[in-house]
GROMACS .gro file of C-alpha atoms in nm:
model
  126
    1GLN     CA    1  -0.275   0.741  -0.546
    2VAL     CA    2  -0.326   0.557  -0.256
    3GLN     CA    3  -0.522   0.621   0.052
    4LEU     CA    4  -0.543   0.535   0.385
    5VAL     CA    5  -0.920   0.529   0.564
    6ARG     CA    6  -0.917   0.391   0.927
    7SER     CA    7  -1.274   0.245   1.079
    8GLY     CA    8  -1.359   0.385   1.392
    9GLY     CA    9  -1.168   0.603   1.586
   10GLY     CA   10  -0.743   0.554   1.616
   11SER     CA   11  -0.801   0.452   1.979
   12VAL     CA   12  -0.880   0.090   2.111
   13GLU     CA   13  -0.849  -0.132   2.437
   14ALA     CA   14  -0.674  -0.444   2.379
   15GLY     CA   15  -0.818  -0.751   2.241
   16GLY     CA   16  -0.998  -0.466   2.009
   17SER     CA   17  -1.032  -0.482   1.638
   18LEU     CA   18  -0.969  -0.227   1.346
   19THR     CA   19  -0.990  -0.270   0.996
   20LEU     CA   20  -0.781  -0.009   0.769
   21SER     CA   21  -0.876   0.055   0.429
   22CYS     CA   22  -0.608   0.123   0.134
   23ILE     CA   23  -0.849   0.318  -0.146
   24ALA     CA   24  -0.652   0.376  -0.439
   25SER     CA   25  -0.770   0.641  -0.703
   26LYS     CA   26  -0.757   0.395  -1.000
   27ASN     CA   27  -0.805   0.063  -1.140
   28ILE     CA   28  -0.522  -0.126  -0.991
   29ALA     CA   29  -0.286  -0.319  -1.192
   30THR     CA   30  -0.314  -0.638  -1.195
   31ASN     CA   31   0.129  -0.668  -1.131
   32SER     CA   32   0.082  -0.431  -0.818
   33CYS     CA   33   0.223  -0.496  -0.500
   34MET     CA   34   0.082  -0.347  -0.217
   35ARG     CA   35   0.212  -0.331   0.140
   36PHE     CA   36   0.131  -0.186   0.501
   37PHE     CA   37   0.381  -0.069   0.730
   38ARG     CA   38   0.373   0.068   1.016
   39GLU     CA   39   0.593   0.292   1.202
   40ARG     CA   40   0.697   0.304   1.581
   41PRO     CA   41   0.988   0.540   1.768
   42ASP     CA   42   1.178   0.206   1.952
   43THR     CA   43   1.155   0.045   1.568
   44GLY     CA   44   1.123   0.337   1.286
   45ARG     CA   45   0.921   0.222   0.971
   46ARG     CA   46   0.873  -0.230   0.907
   47GLY     CA   47   0.675  -0.383   0.687
   48ILE     CA   48   0.429  -0.609   0.836
   49VAL     CA   49   0.184  -0.717   0.556
   50SER     CA   50   0.259  -0.718   0.114
   51TYR     CA   51  -0.012  -0.835  -0.080
   52SER     CA   52   0.018  -0.958  -0.477
   53ILE     CA   53  -0.273  -0.840  -0.595
   54ASP     CA   54  -0.181  -1.054  -0.937
   55SER     CA   55  -0.177  -1.350  -0.737
   56GLY     CA   56  -0.316  -1.318  -0.408
   57ASP     CA   57   0.016  -1.424  -0.210
   58THR     CA   58   0.035  -1.227   0.092
   59PHE     CA   59   0.306  -1.244   0.373
   60TYR     CA   60   0.256  -1.166   0.708
   61ALA     CA   61   0.541  -1.076   0.928
   62ASP     CA   62   0.507  -1.270   1.260
   63SER     CA   63   0.401  -0.982   1.427
   64VAL     CA   64   0.088  -0.988   1.326
   65LYS     CA   65   0.022  -1.328   1.180
   66GLY     CA   66  -0.286  -1.519   1.280
   67ARG     CA   67  -0.471  -1.143   1.354
   68PHE     CA   68  -0.453  -0.946   1.015
   69THR     CA   69  -0.589  -1.025   0.752
   70ILE     CA   70  -0.589  -0.892   0.373
   71SER     CA   71  -0.823  -0.889   0.171
   72HIS     CA   72  -0.939  -0.755  -0.186
   73ASP     CA   73  -1.200  -0.542  -0.328
   74LYS     CA   74  -1.186  -0.527  -0.681
   75PRO     CA   75  -1.454  -0.312  -0.787
   76ARG     CA   76  -1.410  -0.026  -0.538
   77ASN     CA   77  -0.987  -0.068  -0.574
   78THR     CA   78  -0.925  -0.142  -0.186
   79VAL     CA   79  -0.716  -0.357  -0.030
   80TYR     CA   80  -0.873  -0.382   0.323
   81LEU     CA   81  -0.601  -0.496   0.695
   82GLN     CA   82  -0.863  -0.616   0.920
   83MET     CA   83  -0.682  -0.630   1.274
   84THR     CA   84  -0.825  -0.811   1.540
   85ASN     CA   85  -0.735  -0.910   1.885
   86LEU     CA   86  -0.486  -0.600   1.901
   87LYS     CA   87  -0.207  -0.533   2.180
   88PRO     CA   88  -0.056  -0.193   2.302
   89GLU     CA   89   0.220  -0.309   2.102
   90ASP     CA   90   0.032  -0.228   1.750
   91SER     CA   91   0.019   0.138   1.835
   92ALA     CA   92   0.206   0.260   1.537
   93THR     CA   93   0.173   0.537   1.245
   94TYR     CA   94   0.026   0.277   0.984
   95GLU     CA   95   0.072   0.400   0.648
   96CYS     CA   96   0.004   0.140   0.297
   97ALA     CA   97   0.213   0.183  -0.057
   98MET     CA   98   0.148   0.062  -0.377
   99GLY     CA   99   0.369   0.005  -0.699
  100PRO     CA  100   0.464  -0.193  -0.982
  101ALA     CA  101   0.599  -0.506  -0.782
  102SER     CA  102   0.983  -0.591  -0.833
  103SER     CA  103   1.067  -0.874  -0.659
  104PHE     CA  104   0.942  -1.177  -0.466
  105GLY     CA  105   1.094  -1.362  -0.203
  106PRO     CA  106   1.024  -1.475   0.163
  107SER     CA  107   0.849  -1.105   0.302
  108GLY     CA  108   0.619  -1.159   0.001
  109CYS     CA  109   0.652  -0.867  -0.293
  110HIS     CA  110   0.833  -0.549  -0.319
  111PHE     CA  111   0.828  -0.245  -0.523
  112ASP     CA  112   1.099   0.005  -0.580
  113TYR     CA  113   0.836   0.311  -0.624
  114GLY     CA  114   0.531   0.326  -0.521
  115ASP     CA  115   0.274   0.555  -0.445
  116TRP     CA  116   0.253   0.612  -0.031
  117SER     CA  117  -0.066   0.686   0.160
  118ARG     CA  118  -0.019   0.980   0.448
  119GLY     CA  119  -0.008   0.792   0.803
  120THR     CA  120  -0.266   0.753   1.039
  121GLN     CA  121  -0.189   0.684   1.414
  122ILE     CA  122  -0.336   0.357   1.588
  123THR     CA  123  -0.302   0.315   1.952
  124VAL     CA  124  -0.358   0.015   2.172
  125SER     CA  125  -0.458   0.083   2.534
  126PRO     CA  126  -0.362  -0.193   2.797
   0.00000   0.00000   0.00000
């Protein structure tokens, strides 16, 4: 199981920062793929970051590249997504998910099945 924890409140002004912590309930297997998604009414759910636990290979969607950063705290079974310079278009419901990596490609690692967190809402005001 994974749990998504948001630093601070869910509302932030444009230019602000937030960190999401995706916490696994047990040791993360080395062949795992961790992905962060966000869902907006106009775009549906989209993957924004994928992180291969074994290699550390990371994929960032163009919409977040240069502003969002992944880090991994192995002893705490936690993957962090630091989000900086937030924009109103980053407003969405965010989720993390993790499963055994099944493929690797231009958009990073993917899995066929995995554990999903509950979503957490982030609102960025202009």
